[in-house]
Short mmCIF file of C-alpha atoms in Angstrom, two decimals:
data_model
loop_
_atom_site.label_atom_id
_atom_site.label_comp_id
_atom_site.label_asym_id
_atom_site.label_seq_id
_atom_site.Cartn_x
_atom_site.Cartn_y
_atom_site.Cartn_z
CA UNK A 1 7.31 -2.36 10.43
CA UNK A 2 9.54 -4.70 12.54
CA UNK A 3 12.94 -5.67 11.98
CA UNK A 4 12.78 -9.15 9.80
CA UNK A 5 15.81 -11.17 10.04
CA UNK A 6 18.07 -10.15 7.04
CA UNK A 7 20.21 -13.89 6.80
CA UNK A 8 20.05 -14.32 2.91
CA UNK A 9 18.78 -17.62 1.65
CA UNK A 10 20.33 -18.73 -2.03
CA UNK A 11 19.44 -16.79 -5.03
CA UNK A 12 16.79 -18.91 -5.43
CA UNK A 13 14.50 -19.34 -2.45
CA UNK A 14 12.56 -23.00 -2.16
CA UNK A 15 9.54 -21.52 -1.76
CA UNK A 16 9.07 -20.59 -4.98
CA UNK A 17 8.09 -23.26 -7.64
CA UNK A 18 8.80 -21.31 -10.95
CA UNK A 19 12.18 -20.95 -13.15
CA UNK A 20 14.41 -17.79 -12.07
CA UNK A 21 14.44 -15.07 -13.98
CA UNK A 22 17.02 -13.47 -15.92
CA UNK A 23 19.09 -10.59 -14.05
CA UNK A 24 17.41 -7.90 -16.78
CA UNK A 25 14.77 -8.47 -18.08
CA UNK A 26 12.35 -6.30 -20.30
CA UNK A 27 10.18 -4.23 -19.19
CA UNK A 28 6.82 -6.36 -18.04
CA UNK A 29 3.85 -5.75 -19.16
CA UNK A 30 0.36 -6.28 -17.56
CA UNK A 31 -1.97 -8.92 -18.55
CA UNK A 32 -3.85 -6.13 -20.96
CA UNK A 33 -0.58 -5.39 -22.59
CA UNK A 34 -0.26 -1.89 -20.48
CA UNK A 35 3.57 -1.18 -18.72
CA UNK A 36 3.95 -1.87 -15.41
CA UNK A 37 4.81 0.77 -13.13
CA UNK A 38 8.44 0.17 -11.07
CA UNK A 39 12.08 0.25 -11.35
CA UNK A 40 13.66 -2.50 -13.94
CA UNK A 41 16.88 -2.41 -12.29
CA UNK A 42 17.77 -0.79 -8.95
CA UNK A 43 19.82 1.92 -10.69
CA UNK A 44 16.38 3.10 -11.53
CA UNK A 45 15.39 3.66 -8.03
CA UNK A 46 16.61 6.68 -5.45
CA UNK A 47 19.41 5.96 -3.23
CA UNK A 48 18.66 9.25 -1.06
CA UNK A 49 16.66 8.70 2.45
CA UNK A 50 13.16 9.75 1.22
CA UNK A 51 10.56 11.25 3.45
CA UNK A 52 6.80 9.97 3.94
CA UNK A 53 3.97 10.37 6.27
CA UNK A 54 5.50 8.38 9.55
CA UNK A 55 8.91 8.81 9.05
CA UNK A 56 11.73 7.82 6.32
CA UNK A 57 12.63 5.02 3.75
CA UNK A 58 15.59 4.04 2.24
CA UNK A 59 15.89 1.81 -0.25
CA UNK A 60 19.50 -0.45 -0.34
CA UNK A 61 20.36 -2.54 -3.50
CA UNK A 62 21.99 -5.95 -2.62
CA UNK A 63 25.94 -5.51 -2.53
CA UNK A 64 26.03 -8.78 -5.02
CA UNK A 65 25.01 -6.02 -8.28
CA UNK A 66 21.92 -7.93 -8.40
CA UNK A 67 18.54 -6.84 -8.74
CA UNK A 68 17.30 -7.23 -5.06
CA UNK A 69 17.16 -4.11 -2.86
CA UNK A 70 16.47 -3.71 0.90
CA UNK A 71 13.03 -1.03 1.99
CA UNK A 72 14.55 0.14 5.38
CA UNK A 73 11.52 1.79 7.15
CA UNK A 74 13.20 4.32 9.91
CA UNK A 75 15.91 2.26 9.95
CA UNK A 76 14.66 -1.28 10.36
CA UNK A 77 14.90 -3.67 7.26
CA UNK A 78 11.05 -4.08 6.24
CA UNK A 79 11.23 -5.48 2.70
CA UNK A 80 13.21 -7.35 0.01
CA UNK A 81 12.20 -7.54 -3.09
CA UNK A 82 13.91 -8.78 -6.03
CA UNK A 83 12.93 -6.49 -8.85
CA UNK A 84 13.05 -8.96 -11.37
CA UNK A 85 11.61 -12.23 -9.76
CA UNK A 86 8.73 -11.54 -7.73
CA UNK A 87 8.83 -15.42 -6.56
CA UNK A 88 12.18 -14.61 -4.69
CA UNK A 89 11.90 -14.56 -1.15
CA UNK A 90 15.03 -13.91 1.07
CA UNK A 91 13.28 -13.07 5.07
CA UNK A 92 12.71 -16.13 7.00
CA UNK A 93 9.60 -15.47 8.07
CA UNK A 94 8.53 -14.76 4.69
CA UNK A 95 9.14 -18.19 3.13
CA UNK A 96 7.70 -19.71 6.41
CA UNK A 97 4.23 -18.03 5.52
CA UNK A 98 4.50 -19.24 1.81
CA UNK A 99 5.08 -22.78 2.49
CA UNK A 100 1.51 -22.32 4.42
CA UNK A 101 0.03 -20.89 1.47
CA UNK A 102 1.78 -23.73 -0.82
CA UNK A 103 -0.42 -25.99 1.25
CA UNK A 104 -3.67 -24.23 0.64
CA UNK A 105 -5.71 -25.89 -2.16
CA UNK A 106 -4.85 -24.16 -5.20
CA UNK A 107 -6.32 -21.85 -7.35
CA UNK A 108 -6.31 -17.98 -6.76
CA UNK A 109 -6.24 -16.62 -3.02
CA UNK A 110 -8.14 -13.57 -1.33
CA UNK A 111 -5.61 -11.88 0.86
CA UNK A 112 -5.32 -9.21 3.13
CA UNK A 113 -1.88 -8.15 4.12
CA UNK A 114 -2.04 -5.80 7.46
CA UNK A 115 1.33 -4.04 7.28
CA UNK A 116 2.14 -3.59 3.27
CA UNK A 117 5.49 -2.05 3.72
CA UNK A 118 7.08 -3.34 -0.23
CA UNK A 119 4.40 -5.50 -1.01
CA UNK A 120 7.09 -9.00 -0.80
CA UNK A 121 4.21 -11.25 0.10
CA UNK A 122 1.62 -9.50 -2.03
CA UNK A 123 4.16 -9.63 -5.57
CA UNK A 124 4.80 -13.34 -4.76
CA UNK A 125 1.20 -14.36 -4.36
CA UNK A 126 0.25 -12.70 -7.20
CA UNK A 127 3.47 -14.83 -9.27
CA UNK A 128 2.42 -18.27 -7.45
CA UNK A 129 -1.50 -17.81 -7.67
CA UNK A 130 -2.34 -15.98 -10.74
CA UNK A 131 -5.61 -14.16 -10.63
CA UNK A 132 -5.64 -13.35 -6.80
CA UNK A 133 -7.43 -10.25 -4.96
CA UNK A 134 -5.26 -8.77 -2.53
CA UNK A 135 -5.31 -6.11 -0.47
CA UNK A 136 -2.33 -4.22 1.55
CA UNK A 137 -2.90 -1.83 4.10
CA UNK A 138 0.11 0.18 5.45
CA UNK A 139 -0.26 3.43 7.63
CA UNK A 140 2.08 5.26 5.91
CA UNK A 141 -0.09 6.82 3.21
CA UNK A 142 3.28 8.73 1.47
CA UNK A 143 5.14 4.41 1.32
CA UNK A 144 1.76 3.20 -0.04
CA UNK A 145 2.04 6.01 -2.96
CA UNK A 146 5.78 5.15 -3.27
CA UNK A 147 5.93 1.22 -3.42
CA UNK A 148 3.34 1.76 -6.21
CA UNK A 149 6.29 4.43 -7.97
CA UNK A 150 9.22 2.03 -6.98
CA UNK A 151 8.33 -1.72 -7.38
CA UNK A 152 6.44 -3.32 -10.34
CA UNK A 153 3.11 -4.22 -8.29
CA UNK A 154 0.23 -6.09 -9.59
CA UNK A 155 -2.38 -3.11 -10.21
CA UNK A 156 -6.29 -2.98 -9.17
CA UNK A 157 -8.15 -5.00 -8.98
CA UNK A 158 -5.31 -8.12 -8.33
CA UNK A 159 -4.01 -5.95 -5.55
CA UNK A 160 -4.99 -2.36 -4.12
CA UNK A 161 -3.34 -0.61 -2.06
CA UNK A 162 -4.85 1.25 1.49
CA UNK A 163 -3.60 3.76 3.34
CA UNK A 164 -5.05 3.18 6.90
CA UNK A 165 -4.76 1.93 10.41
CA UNK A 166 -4.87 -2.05 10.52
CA UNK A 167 -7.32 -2.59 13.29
CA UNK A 168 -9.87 0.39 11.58
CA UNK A 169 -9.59 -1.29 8.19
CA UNK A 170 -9.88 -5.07 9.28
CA UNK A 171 -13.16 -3.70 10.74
CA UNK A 172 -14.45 -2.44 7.32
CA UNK A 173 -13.98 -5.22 5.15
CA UNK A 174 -17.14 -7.79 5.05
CA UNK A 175 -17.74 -11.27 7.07
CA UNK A 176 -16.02 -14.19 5.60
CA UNK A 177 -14.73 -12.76 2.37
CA UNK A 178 -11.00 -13.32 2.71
CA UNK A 179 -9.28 -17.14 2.42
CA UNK A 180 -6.05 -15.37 4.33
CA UNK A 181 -5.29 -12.63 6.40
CA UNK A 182 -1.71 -11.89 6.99
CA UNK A 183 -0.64 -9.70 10.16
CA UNK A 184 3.04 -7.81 9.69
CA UNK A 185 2.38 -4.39 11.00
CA UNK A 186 4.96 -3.19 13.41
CA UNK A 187 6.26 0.22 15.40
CA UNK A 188 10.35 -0.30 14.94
CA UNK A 189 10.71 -3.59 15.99
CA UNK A 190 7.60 -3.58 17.58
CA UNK A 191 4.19 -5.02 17.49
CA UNK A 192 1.37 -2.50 18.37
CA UNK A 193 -0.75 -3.71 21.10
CA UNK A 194 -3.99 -2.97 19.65
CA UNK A 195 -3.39 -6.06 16.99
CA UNK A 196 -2.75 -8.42 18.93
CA UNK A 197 -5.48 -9.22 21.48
CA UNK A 198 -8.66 -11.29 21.40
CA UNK A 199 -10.71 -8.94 19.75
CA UNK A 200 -8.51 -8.09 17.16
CA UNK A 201 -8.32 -11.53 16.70
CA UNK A 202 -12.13 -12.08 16.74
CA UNK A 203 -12.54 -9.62 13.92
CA UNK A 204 -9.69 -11.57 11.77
CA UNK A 205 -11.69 -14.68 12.05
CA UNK A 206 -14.86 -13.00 10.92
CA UNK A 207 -13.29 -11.81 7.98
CA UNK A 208 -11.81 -15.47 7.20
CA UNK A 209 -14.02 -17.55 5.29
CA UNK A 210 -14.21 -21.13 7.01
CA UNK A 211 -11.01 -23.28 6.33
CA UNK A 212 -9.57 -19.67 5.86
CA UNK A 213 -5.64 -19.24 7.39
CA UNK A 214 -4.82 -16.04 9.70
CA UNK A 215 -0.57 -15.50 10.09
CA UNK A 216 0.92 -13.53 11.70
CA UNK A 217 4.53 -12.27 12.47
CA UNK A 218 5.48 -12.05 15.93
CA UNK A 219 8.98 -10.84 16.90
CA UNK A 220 10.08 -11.15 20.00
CA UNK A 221 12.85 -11.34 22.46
CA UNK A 222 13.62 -14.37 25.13
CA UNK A 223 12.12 -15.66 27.23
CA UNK A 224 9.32 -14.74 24.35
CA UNK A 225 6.24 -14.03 26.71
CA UNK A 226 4.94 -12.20 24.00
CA UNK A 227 4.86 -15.07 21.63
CA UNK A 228 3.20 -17.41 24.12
CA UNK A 229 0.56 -15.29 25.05
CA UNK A 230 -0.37 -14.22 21.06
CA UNK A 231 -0.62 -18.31 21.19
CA UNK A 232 -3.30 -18.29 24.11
CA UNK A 233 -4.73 -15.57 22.49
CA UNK A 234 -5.52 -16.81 19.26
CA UNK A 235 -7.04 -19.83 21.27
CA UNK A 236 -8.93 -17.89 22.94
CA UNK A 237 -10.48 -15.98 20.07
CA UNK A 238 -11.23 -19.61 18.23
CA UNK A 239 -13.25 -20.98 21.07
CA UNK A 240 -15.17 -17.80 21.00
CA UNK A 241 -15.71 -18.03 17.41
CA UNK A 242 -18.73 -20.60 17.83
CA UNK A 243 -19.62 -24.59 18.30
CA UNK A 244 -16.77 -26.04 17.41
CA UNK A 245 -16.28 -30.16 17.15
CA UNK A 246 -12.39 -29.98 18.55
CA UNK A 247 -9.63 -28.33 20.61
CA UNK A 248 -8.60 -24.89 19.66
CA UNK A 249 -5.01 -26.09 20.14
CA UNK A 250 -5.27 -28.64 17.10
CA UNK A 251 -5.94 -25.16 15.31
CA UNK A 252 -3.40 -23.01 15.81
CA UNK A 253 0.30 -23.21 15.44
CA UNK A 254 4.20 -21.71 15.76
CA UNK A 255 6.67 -21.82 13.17
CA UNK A 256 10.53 -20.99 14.29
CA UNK A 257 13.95 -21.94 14.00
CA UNK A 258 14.50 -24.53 16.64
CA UNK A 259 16.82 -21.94 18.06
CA UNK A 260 14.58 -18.72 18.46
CA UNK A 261 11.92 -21.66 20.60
CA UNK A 262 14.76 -22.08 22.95
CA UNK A 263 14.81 -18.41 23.44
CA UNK A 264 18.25 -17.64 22.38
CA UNK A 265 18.02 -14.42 20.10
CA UNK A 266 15.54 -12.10 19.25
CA UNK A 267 13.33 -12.65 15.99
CA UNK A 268 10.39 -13.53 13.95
CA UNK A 269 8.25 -16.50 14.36
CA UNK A 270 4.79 -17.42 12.51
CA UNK A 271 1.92 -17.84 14.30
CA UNK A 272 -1.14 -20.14 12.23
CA UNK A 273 -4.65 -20.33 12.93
CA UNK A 274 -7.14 -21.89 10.71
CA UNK A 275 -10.79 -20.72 11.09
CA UNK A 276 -12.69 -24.20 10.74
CA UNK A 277 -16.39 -24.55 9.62
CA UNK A 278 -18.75 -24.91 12.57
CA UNK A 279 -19.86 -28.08 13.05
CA UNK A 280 -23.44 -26.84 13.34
CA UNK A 281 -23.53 -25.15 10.30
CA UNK A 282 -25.81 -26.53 7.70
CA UNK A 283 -23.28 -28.35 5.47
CA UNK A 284 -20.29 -28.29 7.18
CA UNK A 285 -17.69 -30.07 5.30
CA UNK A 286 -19.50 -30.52 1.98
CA UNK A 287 -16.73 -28.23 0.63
CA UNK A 288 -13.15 -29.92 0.97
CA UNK A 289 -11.41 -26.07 0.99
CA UNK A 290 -13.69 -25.79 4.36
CA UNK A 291 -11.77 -28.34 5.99
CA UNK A 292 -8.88 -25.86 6.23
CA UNK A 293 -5.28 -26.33 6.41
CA UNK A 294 -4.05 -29.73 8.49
CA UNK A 295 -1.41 -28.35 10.69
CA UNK A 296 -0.71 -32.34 12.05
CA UNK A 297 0.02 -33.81 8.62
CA UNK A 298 3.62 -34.63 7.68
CA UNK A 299 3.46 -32.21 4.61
CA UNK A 300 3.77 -28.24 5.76
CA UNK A 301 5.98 -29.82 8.90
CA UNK A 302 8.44 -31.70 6.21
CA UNK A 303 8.53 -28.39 3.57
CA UNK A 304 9.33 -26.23 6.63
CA UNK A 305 12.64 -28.47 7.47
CA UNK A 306 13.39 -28.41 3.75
CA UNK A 307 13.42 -24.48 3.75
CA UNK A 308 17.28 -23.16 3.90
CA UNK A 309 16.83 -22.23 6.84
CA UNK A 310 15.04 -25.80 8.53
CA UNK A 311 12.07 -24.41 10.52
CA UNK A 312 9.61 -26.06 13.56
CA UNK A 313 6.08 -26.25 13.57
CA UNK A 314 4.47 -26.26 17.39
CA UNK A 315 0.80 -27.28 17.34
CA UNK A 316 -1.85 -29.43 19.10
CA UNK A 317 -0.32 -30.30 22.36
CA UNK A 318 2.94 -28.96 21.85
CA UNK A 319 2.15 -25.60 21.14
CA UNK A 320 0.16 -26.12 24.24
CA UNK A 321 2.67 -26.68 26.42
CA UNK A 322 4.75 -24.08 24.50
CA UNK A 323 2.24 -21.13 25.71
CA UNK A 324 2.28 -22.37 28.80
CA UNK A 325 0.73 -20.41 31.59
CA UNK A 326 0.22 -17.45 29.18
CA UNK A 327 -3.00 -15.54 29.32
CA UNK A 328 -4.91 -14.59 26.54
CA UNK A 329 -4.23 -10.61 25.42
CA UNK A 330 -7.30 -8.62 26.01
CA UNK A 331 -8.22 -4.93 24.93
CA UNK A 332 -8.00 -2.30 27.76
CA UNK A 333 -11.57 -1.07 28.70
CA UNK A 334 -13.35 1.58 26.84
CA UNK A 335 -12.74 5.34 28.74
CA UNK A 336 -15.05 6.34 30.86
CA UNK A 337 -16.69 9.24 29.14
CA UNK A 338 -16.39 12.88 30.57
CA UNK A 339 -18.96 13.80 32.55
CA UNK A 340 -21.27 16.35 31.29
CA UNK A 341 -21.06 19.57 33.48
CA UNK A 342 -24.69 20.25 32.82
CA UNK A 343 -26.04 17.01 33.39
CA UNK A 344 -23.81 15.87 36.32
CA UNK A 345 -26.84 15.98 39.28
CA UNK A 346 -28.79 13.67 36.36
CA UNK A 347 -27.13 10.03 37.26
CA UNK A 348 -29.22 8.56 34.60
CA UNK A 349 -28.73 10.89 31.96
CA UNK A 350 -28.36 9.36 28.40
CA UNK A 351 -26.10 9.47 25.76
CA UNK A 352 -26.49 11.65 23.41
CA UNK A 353 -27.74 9.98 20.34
CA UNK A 354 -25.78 9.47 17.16
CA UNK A 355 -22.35 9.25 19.60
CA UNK A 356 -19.24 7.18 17.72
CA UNK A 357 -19.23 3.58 19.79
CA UNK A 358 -16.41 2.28 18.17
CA UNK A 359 -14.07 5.08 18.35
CA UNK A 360 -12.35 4.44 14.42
CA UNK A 361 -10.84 6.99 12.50
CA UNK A 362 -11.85 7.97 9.26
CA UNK A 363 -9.60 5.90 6.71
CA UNK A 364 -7.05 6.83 4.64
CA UNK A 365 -6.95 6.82 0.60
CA UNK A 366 -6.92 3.58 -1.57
CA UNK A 367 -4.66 3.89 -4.14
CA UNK A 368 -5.66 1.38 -7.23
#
């Protein structure tokens, strides 16, 4: 998980297009009738540091007496969720990736959340796009079993819950069966290398069906060289991804605080790419969804200055000159493999057959 920036938009965040909800209100209950799992009020929930599989969590009720509460992840604030309006988004970043998703067509979404941590993103699509399919991986198996205890989450099949490696369960899922992929896994306050190079990348776009939407939060410190090369990156990975009828830079983009572009503090920024149908693909553009997000019209650029906290949006030739000299992230070469004591005078011995070639670990439990 990575340390989101905590400033606290109003009680009610823009992003969100429903009513509020009361401070208390009943118990919900599932479209079937069935109770929810999850805390009504944060007096329900424990206030001691609890163990789990990577580390500790702590969950921190607002100071206001309200119902939002804080998931601090060893330390670092990961979550907020408000326990009674699941449309309620506080983090920045957060209501950066849901005016993107406002701007989808609408209907119900297929999402993929790398990095679950509370399940923000997940509760809110599921409030703003009824009828979704979602699924959150997080690493920590013992937080994936207690987010389910804690927070009122939508159950299977509108959003299951993996415990798992990011990378090793992007890889399982099939080719373009997801309309957005969303990428918040971090180390402390960290990204881990191994999601954010070209391959990693590649693999989110052939998950994405075309016009699909890949975000992902980058944090990162001035003079944010990490930011501008996940930029070149995802570039790179779109021109690999097949013919294509335009610049890769017309498909990507950066979303910040005109502040954190400057470089003057650390934090989070959203970086956009939109998977677009391949020109040479027999009907490309029949369906309008296909045509993918515009990140040049006026509309996500004017909601993201309307957000409390005004936000940029970098693309085409800006973002461009943003990334700069930046070179695309690759993954580090495979290990040579150990040489075989027995077989070490035979320089064209073969593999044995039936060897792993893609080195994933077995995958952790899905809890419904």
């Amino acid at each position: 998980m990575g340390r989101k920036t905590t400033r606290r938009a109003p009680r009610r965040s823009s992003a969100s297009s429903s009513p509020p909800t009361e401070p208390t209100p009943p118990a919900r209950r599932g479209r079937t009738g069935a109770r929810q799992q999850g805390a009504g009020t944060t007096r329900d929930l424990p206030t001691e540091e609890v163990r789990t599989s990577t580390g500790t969590a702590r969950l921190v009720p607002d100071p206001d007496g309200s119902t939002g509460v804080t998931l601090l992840v060893n330390g670092v604030p990961s979550s907020h969720l408000d326990l009674a309006d699941p449309g309620l988004l506080t983090f920045e970043y957060m209501q950066q990736m849901a005016a993107v998703l406002a701007a989808l067509p609408p209907g119900p979404l297929r999402v993929v959340h790398l990095g679950a941590a509370g399940c923000t993103l997940a509760r809110y699509v599921e409030h703003e796009r009824p009828d979704s399919r979602q699924l959150a991986v997080d690493l920590d198996a013992d937080l994936v079993a207690r987010v389910r205890e804690w927070f009122s989450l939508p159950r299977a099949p509108r959003l299951r819950l993996r415990a798992g490696d990011a990378r090793a369960e992007l890889a399982t899922l099939p080719d373009a069966s997801v309309d957005v992929v969303v990428r918040d896994v971090f180390a402390g306050d960290t990204t881990p290398g191994h999601v954010t190079t070209a391959g990693f990348v590649g693999d989110v776009l052939r998950v994405l069906r075309p016009g699909g939407v890949y975000l992902a939060n980058c944090a990162d410190r001035p003079p944010l060289a990490l930011v501008r090369a996940e930029l070149a990156t995802a570039v790179a990975a779109l021109t690999d991804d097949g013919p294509r009828d335009r610049d890769a830079w017309g498909d990507v983009g950066l979303i910040a605080e005109p502040g954190q572009l400057k470089g003057r503090r650390y934090g989070n920024l959203v970086l956009v790419a939109v998977r677009r149908p391949s020109a040479a693909s027999p009907g490309a553009g029949d369906d309008p969804a296909e045509a993918g997000l515009d990140l040049d019209g006026a509309t996500l650029a004017r909601t993201l200055r309307s957000l409390p906290v005004p936000a940029t949006l970098l693309t085409g030739q800006e973002a461009r000159r943003f990334a700069g000299t930046a070179a695309p992230i690759e993954d580090p070469p495979p290990p040579a493999a150990a040489a075989d004591p027995a077989s070490s005078s035979l320089p064209d011995a073969a593999a044995p057959r039936g060897a792993a070639a893609d080195g994933r670990h077995a995958v952790g439990r899905e809890d419904g």
